[in-house]
XYZ file of C-alpha atoms in Angstrom:
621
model
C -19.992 88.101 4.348
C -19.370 89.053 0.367
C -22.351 90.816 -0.764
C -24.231 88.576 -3.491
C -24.725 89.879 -6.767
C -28.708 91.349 -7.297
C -30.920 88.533 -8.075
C -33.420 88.734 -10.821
C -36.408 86.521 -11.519
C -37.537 84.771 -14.799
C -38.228 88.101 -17.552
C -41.512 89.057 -16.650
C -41.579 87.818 -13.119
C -41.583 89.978 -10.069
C -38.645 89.209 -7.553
C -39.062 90.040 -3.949
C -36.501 90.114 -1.513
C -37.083 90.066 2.383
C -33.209 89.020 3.357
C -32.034 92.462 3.595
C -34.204 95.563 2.478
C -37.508 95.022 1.311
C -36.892 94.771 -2.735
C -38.991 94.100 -5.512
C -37.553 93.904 -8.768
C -39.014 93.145 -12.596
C -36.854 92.374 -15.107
C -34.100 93.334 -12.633
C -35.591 96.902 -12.312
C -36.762 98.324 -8.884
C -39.898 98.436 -8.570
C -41.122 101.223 -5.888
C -43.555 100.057 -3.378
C -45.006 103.351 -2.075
C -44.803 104.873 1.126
C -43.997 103.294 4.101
C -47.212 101.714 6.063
C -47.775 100.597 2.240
C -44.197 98.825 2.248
C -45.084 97.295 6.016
C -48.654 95.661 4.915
C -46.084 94.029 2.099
C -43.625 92.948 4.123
C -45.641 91.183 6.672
C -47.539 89.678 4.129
C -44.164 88.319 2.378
C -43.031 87.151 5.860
C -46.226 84.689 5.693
C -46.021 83.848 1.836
C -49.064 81.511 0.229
C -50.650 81.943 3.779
C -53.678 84.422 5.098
C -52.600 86.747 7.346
C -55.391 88.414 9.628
C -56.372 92.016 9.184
C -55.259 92.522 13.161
C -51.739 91.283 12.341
C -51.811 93.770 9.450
C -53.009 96.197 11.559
C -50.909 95.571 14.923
C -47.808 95.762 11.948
C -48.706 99.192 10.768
C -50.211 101.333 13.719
C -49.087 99.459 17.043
C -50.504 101.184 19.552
C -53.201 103.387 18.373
C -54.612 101.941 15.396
C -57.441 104.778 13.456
C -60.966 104.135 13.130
C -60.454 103.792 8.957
C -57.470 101.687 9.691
C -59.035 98.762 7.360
C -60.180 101.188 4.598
C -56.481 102.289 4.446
C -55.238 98.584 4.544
C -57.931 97.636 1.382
C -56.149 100.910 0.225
C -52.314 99.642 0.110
C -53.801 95.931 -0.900
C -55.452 97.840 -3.694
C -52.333 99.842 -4.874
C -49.836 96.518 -4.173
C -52.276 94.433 -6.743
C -51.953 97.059 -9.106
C -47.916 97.598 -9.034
C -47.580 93.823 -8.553
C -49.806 92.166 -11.181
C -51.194 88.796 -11.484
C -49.876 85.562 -9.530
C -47.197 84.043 -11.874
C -48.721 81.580 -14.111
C -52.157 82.584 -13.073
C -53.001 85.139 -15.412
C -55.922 86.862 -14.494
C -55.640 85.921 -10.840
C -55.108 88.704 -8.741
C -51.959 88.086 -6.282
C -52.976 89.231 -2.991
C -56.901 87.988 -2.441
C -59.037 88.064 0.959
C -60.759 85.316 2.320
C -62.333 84.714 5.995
C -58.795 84.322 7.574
C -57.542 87.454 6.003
C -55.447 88.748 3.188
C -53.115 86.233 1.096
C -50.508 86.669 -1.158
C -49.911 84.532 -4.406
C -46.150 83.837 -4.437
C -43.887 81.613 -5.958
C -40.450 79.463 -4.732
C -38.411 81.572 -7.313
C -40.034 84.678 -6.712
C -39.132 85.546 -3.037
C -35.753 85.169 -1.329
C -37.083 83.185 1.577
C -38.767 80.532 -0.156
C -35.895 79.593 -2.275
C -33.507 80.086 0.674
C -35.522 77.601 2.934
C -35.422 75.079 -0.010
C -32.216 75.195 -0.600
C -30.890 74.969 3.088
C -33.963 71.656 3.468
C -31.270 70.628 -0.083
C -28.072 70.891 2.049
C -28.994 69.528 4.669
C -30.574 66.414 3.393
C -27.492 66.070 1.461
C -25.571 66.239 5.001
C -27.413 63.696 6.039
C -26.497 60.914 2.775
C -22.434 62.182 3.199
C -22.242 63.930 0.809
C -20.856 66.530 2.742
C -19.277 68.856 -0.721
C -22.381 68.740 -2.303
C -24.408 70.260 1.429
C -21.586 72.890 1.591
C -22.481 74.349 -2.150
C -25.963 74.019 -1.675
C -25.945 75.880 2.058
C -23.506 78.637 0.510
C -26.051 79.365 -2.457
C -28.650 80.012 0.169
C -26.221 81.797 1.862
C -25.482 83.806 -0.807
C -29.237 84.822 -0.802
C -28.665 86.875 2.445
C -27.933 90.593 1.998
C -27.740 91.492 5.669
C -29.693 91.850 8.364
C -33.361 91.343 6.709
C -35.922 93.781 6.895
C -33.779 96.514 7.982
C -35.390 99.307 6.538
C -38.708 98.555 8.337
C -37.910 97.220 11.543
C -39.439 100.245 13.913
C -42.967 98.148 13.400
C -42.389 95.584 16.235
C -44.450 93.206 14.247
C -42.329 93.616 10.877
C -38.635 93.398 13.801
C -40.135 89.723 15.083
C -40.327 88.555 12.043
C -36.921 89.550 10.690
C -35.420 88.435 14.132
C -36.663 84.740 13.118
C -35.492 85.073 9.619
C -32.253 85.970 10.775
C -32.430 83.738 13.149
C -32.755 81.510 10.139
C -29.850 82.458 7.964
C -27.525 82.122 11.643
C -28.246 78.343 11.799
C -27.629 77.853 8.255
C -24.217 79.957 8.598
C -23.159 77.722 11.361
C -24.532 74.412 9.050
C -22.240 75.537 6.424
C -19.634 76.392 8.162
C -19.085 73.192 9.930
C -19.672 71.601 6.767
C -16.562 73.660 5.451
C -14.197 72.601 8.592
C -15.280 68.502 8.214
C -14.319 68.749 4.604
C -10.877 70.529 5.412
C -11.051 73.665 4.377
C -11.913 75.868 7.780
C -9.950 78.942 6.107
C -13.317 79.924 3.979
C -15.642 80.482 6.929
C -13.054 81.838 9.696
C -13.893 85.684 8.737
C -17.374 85.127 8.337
C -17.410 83.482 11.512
C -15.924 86.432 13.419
C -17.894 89.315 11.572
C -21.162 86.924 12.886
C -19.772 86.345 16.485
C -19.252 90.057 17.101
C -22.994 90.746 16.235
C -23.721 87.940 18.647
C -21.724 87.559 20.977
C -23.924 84.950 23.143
C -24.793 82.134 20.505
C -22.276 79.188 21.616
C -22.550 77.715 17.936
C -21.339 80.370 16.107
C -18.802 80.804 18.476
C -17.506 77.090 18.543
C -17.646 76.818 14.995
C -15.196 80.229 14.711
C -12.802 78.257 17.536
C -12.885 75.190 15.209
C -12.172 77.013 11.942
C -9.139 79.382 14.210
C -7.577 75.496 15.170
C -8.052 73.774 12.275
C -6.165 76.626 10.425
C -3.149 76.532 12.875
C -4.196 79.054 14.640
C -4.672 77.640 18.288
C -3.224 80.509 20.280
C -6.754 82.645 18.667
C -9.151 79.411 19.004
C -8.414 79.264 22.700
C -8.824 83.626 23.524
C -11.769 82.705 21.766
C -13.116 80.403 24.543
C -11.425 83.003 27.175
C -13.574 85.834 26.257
C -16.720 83.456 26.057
C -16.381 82.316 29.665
C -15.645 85.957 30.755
C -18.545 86.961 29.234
C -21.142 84.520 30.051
C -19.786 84.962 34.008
C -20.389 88.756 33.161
C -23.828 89.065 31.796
C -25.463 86.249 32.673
C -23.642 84.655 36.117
C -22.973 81.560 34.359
C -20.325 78.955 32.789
C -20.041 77.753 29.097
C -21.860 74.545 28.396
C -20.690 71.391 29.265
C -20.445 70.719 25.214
C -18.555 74.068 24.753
C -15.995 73.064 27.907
C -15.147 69.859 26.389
C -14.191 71.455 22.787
C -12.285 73.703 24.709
C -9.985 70.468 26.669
C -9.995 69.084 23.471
C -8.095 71.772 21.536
C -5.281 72.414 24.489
C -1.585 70.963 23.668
C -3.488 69.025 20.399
C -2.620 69.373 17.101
C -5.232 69.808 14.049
C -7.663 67.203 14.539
C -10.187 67.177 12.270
C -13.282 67.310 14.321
C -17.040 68.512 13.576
C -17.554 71.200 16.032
C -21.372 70.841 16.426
C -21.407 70.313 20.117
C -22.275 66.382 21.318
C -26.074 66.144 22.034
C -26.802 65.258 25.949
C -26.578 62.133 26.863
C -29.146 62.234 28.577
C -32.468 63.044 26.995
C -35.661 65.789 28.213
C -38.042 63.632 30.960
C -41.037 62.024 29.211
C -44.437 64.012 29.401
C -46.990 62.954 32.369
C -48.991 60.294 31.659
C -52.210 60.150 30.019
C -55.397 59.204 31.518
C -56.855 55.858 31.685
C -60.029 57.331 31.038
C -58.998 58.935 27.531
C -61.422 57.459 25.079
C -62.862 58.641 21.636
C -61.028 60.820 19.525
C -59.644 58.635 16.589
C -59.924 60.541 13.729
C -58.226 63.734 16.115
C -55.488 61.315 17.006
C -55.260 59.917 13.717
C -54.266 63.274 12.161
C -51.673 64.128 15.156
C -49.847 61.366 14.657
C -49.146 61.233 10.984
C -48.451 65.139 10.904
C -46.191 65.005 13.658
C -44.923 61.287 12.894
C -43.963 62.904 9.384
C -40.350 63.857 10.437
C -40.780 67.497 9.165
C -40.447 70.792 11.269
C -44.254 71.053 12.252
C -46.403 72.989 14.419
C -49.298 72.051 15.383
C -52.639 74.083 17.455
C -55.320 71.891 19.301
C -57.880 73.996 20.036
C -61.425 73.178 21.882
C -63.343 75.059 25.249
C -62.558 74.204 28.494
C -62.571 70.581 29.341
C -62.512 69.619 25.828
C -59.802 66.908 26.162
C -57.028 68.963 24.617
C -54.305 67.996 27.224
C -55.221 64.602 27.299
C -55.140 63.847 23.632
C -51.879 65.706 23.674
C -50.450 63.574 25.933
C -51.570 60.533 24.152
C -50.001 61.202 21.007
C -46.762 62.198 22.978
C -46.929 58.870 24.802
C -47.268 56.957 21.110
C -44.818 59.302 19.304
C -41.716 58.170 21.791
C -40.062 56.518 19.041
C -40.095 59.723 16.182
C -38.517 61.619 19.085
C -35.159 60.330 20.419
C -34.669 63.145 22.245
C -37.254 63.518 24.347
C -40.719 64.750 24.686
C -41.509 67.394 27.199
C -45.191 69.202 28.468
C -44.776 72.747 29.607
C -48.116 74.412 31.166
C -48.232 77.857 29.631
C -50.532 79.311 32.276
C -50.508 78.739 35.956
C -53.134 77.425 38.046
C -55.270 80.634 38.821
C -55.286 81.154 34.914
C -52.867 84.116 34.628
C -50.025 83.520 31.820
C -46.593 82.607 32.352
C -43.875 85.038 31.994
C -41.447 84.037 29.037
C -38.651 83.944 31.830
C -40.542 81.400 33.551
C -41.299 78.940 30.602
C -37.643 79.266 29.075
C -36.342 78.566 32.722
C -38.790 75.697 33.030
C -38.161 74.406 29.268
C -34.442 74.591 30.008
C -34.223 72.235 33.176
C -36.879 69.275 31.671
C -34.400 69.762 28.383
C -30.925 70.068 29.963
C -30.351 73.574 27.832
C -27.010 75.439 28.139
C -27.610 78.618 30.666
C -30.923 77.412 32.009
C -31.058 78.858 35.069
C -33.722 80.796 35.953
C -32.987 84.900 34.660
C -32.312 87.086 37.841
C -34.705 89.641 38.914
C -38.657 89.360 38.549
C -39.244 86.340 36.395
C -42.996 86.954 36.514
C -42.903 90.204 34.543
C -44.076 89.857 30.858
C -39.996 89.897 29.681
C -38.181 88.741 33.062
C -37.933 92.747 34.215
C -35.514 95.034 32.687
C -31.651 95.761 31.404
C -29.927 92.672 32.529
C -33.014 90.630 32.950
C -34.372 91.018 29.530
C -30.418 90.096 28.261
C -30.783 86.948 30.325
C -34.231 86.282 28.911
C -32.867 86.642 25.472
C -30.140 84.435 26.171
C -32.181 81.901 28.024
C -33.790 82.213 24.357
C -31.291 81.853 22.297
C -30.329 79.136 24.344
C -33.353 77.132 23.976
C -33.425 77.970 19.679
C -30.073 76.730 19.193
C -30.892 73.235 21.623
C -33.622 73.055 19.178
C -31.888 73.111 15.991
C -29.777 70.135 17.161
C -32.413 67.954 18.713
C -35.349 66.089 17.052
C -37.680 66.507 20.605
C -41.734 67.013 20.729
C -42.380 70.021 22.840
C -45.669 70.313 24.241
C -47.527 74.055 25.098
C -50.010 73.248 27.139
C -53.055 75.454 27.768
C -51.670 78.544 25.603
C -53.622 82.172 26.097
C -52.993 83.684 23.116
C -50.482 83.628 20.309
C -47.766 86.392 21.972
C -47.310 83.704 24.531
C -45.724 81.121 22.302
C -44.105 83.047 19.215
C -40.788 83.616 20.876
C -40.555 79.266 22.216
C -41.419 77.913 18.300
C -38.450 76.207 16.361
C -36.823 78.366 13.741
C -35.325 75.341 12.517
C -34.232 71.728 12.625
C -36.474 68.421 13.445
C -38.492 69.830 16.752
C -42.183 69.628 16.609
C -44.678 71.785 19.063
C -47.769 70.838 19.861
C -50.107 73.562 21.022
C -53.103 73.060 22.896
C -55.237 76.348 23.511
C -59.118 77.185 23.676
C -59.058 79.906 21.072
C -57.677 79.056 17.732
C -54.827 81.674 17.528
C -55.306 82.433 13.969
C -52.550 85.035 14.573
C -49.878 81.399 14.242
C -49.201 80.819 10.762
C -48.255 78.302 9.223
C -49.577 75.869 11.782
C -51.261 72.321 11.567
C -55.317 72.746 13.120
C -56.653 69.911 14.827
C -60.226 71.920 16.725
C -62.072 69.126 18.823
C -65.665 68.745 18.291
C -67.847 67.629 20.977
C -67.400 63.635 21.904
C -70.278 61.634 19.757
C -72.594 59.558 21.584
C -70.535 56.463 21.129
C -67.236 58.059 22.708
C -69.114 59.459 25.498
C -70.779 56.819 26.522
C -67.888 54.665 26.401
C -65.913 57.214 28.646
C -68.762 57.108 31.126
C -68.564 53.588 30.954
C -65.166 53.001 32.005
C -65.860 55.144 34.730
C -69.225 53.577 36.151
C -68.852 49.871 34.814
C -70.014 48.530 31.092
C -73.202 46.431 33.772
C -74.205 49.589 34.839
C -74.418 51.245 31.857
C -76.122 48.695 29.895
C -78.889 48.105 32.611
C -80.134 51.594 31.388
C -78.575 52.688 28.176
C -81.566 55.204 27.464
C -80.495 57.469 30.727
C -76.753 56.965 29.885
C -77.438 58.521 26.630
C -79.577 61.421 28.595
C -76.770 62.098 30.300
C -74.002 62.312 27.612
C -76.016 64.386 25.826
C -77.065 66.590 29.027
C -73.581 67.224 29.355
C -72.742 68.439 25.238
C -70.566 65.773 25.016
C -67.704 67.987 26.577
C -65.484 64.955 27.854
C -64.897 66.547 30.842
C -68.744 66.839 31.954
C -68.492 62.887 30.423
C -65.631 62.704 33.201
C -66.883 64.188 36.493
C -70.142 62.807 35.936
C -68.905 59.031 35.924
C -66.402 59.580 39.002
C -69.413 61.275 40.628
C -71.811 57.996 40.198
C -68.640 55.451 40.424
C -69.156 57.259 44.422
C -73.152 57.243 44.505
C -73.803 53.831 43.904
C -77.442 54.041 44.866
C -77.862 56.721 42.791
C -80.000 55.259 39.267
C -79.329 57.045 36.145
C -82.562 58.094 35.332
C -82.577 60.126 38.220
C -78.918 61.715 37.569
C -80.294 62.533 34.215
C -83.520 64.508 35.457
C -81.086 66.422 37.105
C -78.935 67.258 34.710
C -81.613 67.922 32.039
C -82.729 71.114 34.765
C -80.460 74.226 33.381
C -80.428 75.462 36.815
C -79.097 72.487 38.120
C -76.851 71.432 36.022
C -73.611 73.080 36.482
C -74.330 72.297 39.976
C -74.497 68.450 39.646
C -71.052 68.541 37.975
C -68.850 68.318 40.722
C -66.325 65.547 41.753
C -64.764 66.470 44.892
C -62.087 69.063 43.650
C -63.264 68.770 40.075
C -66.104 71.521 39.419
C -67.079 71.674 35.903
C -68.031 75.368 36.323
C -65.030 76.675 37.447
C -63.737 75.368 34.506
C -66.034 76.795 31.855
C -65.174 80.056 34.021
C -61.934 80.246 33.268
C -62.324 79.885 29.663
C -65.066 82.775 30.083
C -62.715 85.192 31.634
C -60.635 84.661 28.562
C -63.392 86.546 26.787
C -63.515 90.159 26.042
C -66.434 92.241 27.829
C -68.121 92.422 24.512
C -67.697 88.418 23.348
C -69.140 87.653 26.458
C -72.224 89.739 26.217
C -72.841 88.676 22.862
C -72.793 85.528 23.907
C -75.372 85.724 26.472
C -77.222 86.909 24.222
C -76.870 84.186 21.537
C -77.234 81.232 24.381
C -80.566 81.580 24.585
C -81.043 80.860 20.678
C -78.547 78.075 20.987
C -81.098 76.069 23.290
C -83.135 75.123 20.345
C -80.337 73.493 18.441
C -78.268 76.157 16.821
C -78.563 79.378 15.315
C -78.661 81.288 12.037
C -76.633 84.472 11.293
C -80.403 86.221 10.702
C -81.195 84.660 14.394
C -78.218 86.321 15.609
C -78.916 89.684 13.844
C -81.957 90.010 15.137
C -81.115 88.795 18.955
C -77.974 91.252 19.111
C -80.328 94.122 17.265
C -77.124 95.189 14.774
C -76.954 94.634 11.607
C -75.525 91.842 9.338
C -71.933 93.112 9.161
C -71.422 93.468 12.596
C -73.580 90.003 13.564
C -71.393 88.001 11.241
C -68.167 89.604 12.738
C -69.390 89.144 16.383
C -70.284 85.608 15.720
C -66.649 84.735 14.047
C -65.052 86.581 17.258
C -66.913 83.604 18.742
C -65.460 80.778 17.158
C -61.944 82.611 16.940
C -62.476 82.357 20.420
C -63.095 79.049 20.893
C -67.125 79.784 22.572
C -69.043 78.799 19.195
C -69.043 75.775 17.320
C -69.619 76.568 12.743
C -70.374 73.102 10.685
C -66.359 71.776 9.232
C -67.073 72.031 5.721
C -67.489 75.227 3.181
C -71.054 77.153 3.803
C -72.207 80.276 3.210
C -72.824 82.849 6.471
C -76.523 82.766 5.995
C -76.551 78.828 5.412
C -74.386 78.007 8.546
C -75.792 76.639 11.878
C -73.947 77.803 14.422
C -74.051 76.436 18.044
C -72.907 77.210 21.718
C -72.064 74.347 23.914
C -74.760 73.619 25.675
C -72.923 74.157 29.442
C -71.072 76.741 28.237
C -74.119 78.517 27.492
C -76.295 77.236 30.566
C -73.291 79.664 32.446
C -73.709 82.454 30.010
C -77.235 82.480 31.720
C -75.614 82.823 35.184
C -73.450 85.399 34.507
C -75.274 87.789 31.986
C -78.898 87.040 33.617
C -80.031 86.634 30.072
């Protein structure tokens, strides 16, 4: 690649690079950005531009593994000195740039001020002007962004594994846009630009089949067959040696194609499958309620952008089952496919990476899906060889998502770690997340958290499940028992399988029942289905000290809510520490805050009410 010449930004405006070292420049003069855990708080909060960032990412970015006690006085420290070299948001005088807010710090930026704003715009430029034909004007437009990219971004800082993820997915980034352009180049005849490009990028990595087919395209179309085909040669060799496995099916037939032909002019984006990922499972009968929830899932991911999106809700919430209804309804805005992975296996441990790349590549047909060798069920897939076949097995599944337009669905997601490494880098894939914490570490993400079912959806569920003639021949128990079970549509659930089997069983009585919080978890039990173990595996997600403070704030919780001065007085700490123990709380998923803007003090907070019936159990509170 030519090195571009140094960008600048409008006179007065700072310009911040990320696509290479970590630059920023006024007036086209350096500016110095302090010492180094200074530079890393910057750089991570470039990486999420316009968007807060957590003070744990911050922190997990600068010390990773043994973090000081005044590690956020020192971050307020390097936002401090950052505002000060910096200056005001441009166009916003007298607004500082980076500000903090509940989810963390944020940083003011605009398009033209940072390299990978104006880089993603301009690649979203080429490509939509791919798609009309107009295939000279996507090649200039993918080369300027191109010519954005200094080398391997971040380099200077990449030590911080936090600060190294990130620059692996904007480098990941510039790769697919390299291989955009340079098939671009070789449909509109002129192959010779991109062919030593295409080698200098194939050397550094030596496993992604795109790259590599689009060098063996430029090498033919140029005349230069003999090259195009050792190119293929040393691909297959190496693929057998690392990873035990043959090129693709797509890369084989490029390959046939080439021998004892001329110089056809041919695209060499590999041919999509023909045949498409399986369809999800199908949703429940029972799913009712939800239509505002749905509502929003369908018109973000019906939108035809890239798109994450997190449903998050406790145990038994619905998640899965919405998610699989808006899968089911979005089969047409995904032609190829729409597949369900469960992130977490049935006794509630997490999946290996190994494991859900293995799994993700047989529902999707990837290239070198087979499972890694060695022990899949360690965090990486094991060591040496096994962690190169995860990262191919990764690779594998980013490029299969930059040529698709498929809905992938997490299910049941731990914790943000889990998922980073399976999200789209690019092209038309959309995830959908469903987790019980809100993994505010995921930015930028869609957030779709589920309330409890109103009165009206529950008692439609339950319903379905014991007959509308039932249910109206004593609607004031019905409602009793919706209510006795929070409105969690799972309670909803086991409680209507559980009379659809006790027939003789009246309401009223199945209410009294429910209403006694000793009882209750008891009551909810459908053969196999146990409410309780349910709501315990959500609690073990907990940390030792979220789950005593939640004992302790059940109690309150039975009389309709709490305040934050309720709270500081049942944990006996002071405000500080009550509003951060609380927010833990709803981070994790275990306490409900109203939707729209209140202050701390104004806020009624609220535990669901079985989910705090086993808080009881277990703390003895």
């Amino acid at each position: 690649m030519n090195r571009p010449p140094v960008r600048t930004a409008p006179t007065g405006a700072v310009y911040f690079s990320l696509l290479g070292p970590l630059t920023a420049r006024l007036d086209g003069h350096e500016l110095p950005l302090g010492p180094r855990k200074q530079r890393l708080v910057l750089a991570t909060l470039l990486s999420r531009p316009n968007t807060p960032v957590p003070v744990e990412v911050l922190t997990d970015a600068v010390w990773p593994d043994d973090p000081p006690r005044t590690a956020r006085k020192n971050l307020q420290v390097y936002v401090s000195a950052a505002r000060t070299l910096l200056g005001p948001a441009a166009g916003h005088e007298g607004r500082d740039r980076v500000v903090h807010g509940c989810g963390g710090y944020l940083l003011r930026i605009a398009e033209g001020e940072l390299d990978t704003l104006r880089f993603g715009s301009l690649a979203r430029a080429g490509r939509a002007a791919a798609g009309r034909g107009d295939l000279a004007g996507a090649a200039r437009l993918l080369r300027e962004a191109l010519d954005l990219w200094e080398g391997p971004p971040l380099n200077d800082l990449r030590d911080s594994a936090g600060v190294a993820e990130e620059a692996g997915r904007l480098e990941a980034r510039c790769l697919t846009v390299y291989e955009d352009w340079a098939e671009t180049e070789i449909e509109l005849g002129r192959p010779a630009v991109a062919v030593d490009g295409l080698r200098d990028l194939v050397e550094r990595h030596p496993l992604r089949e795109r790259l590599r087919a689009a060098w063996m395209n430029s090498l033919h179309q140029s005349g230069r067959q003999a090259e195009a085909l050792a190119v293929y040669d040393d691909y297959r060799q190496l693929m057998a040696r690392e990873l035990g496995l043959e090129p693709s099916p797509a890369m084989a037939a490029l390959y046939r194609s080439m021998l004892g032909r001329g110089r056809e002019a041919r695209r060499p984006a590999p041919a999509r499958e023909a045949v498409g990922p399986a369809a999800p499972p199908a949703c429940t009968a029972a799913f009712t309620g939800r239509p505002g929830e749905l509502r929003d899932l369908l018109e973000v991911l019906g939108c035809g952008e890239e798109r994450v999106v997190v449903v998050s809700g406790p145990a038994g919430a619905g998640k899965s089952a919405l998610a699989l209804r808006a899968a089911h309804l979005l089969a047409d805005r995904f032609p190829d496919g729409r597949v369900r992975v469960r992130v977490r296996r049935e006794d509630g441990t997490a999946r290996s990476r190994a494991e859900i790349l293995a799994e993700l590549g047989r529902l999707c047909g990837v290239a070198g899906n087979a499972a890694p060798p060695g022990n899949t069920a360690s965090p990486e897939g094991g060591a040496g060889g096994d962690r190169a076949a995860t990262a191919a097995l990764a690779d594998a599944w980013q490029e299969w998502q930059a040529r698709h337009r498929a809905l992938v669905v997490l299910d049941d997601v731990p914790d943000e770690a889990s998922v980073r490494g399976l999200l789209s880098r690019s092209g038309k894939c959309s995830v959908l997340i469903t987790a019980r914490g809100q993994l505010a570490g995921l930015a930028p993400v869609h957030r779709i958290a589920l309330p409890a079912l109103a009165d009206a959806e529950a008692l439609e569920l339950l319903g379905k499940l014991i007959g509308a003639g039932r249910l109206r021949a004593d609607p004031g128990a019905a409602l009793r028992i919706v209510r006795a079970c929070g409105g969690l549509p799972l309670a909803v659930e086991v409680s209507g399988m559980r009379l659809a089997v006790l027939r003789h069983l009246p309401l009223a009585e199945y209410a009294d029942r429910l209403d006694d919080p000793s009882a209750a978890l008891d009551e909810l039990v459908a053969g196999d289905v146990s409410v309780r173990h349910r709501i315990a595996s959500g609690w073990q997600d907990l940390a030792d000290g979220d789950r005593w403070v939640l004992g302790r704030l059940a109690g309150l919780a039975e009389a309709g809510g709490f305040t934050l001065d309720r709270a500081t007085e049942a944990l006996g700490c002071g405000e500080r520490a009550a509003i951060r123990a609380v927010e833990s709380l709803i981070d994790a998923g275990a306490v409900t805050s109203p939707a729209g803007e209140v202050t701390a003090h104004a806020a009624l907070y609220e535990v669901p009410r079985l989910l705090g019936l086993y808080a009881h159990e277990r703390e003895g509170v």
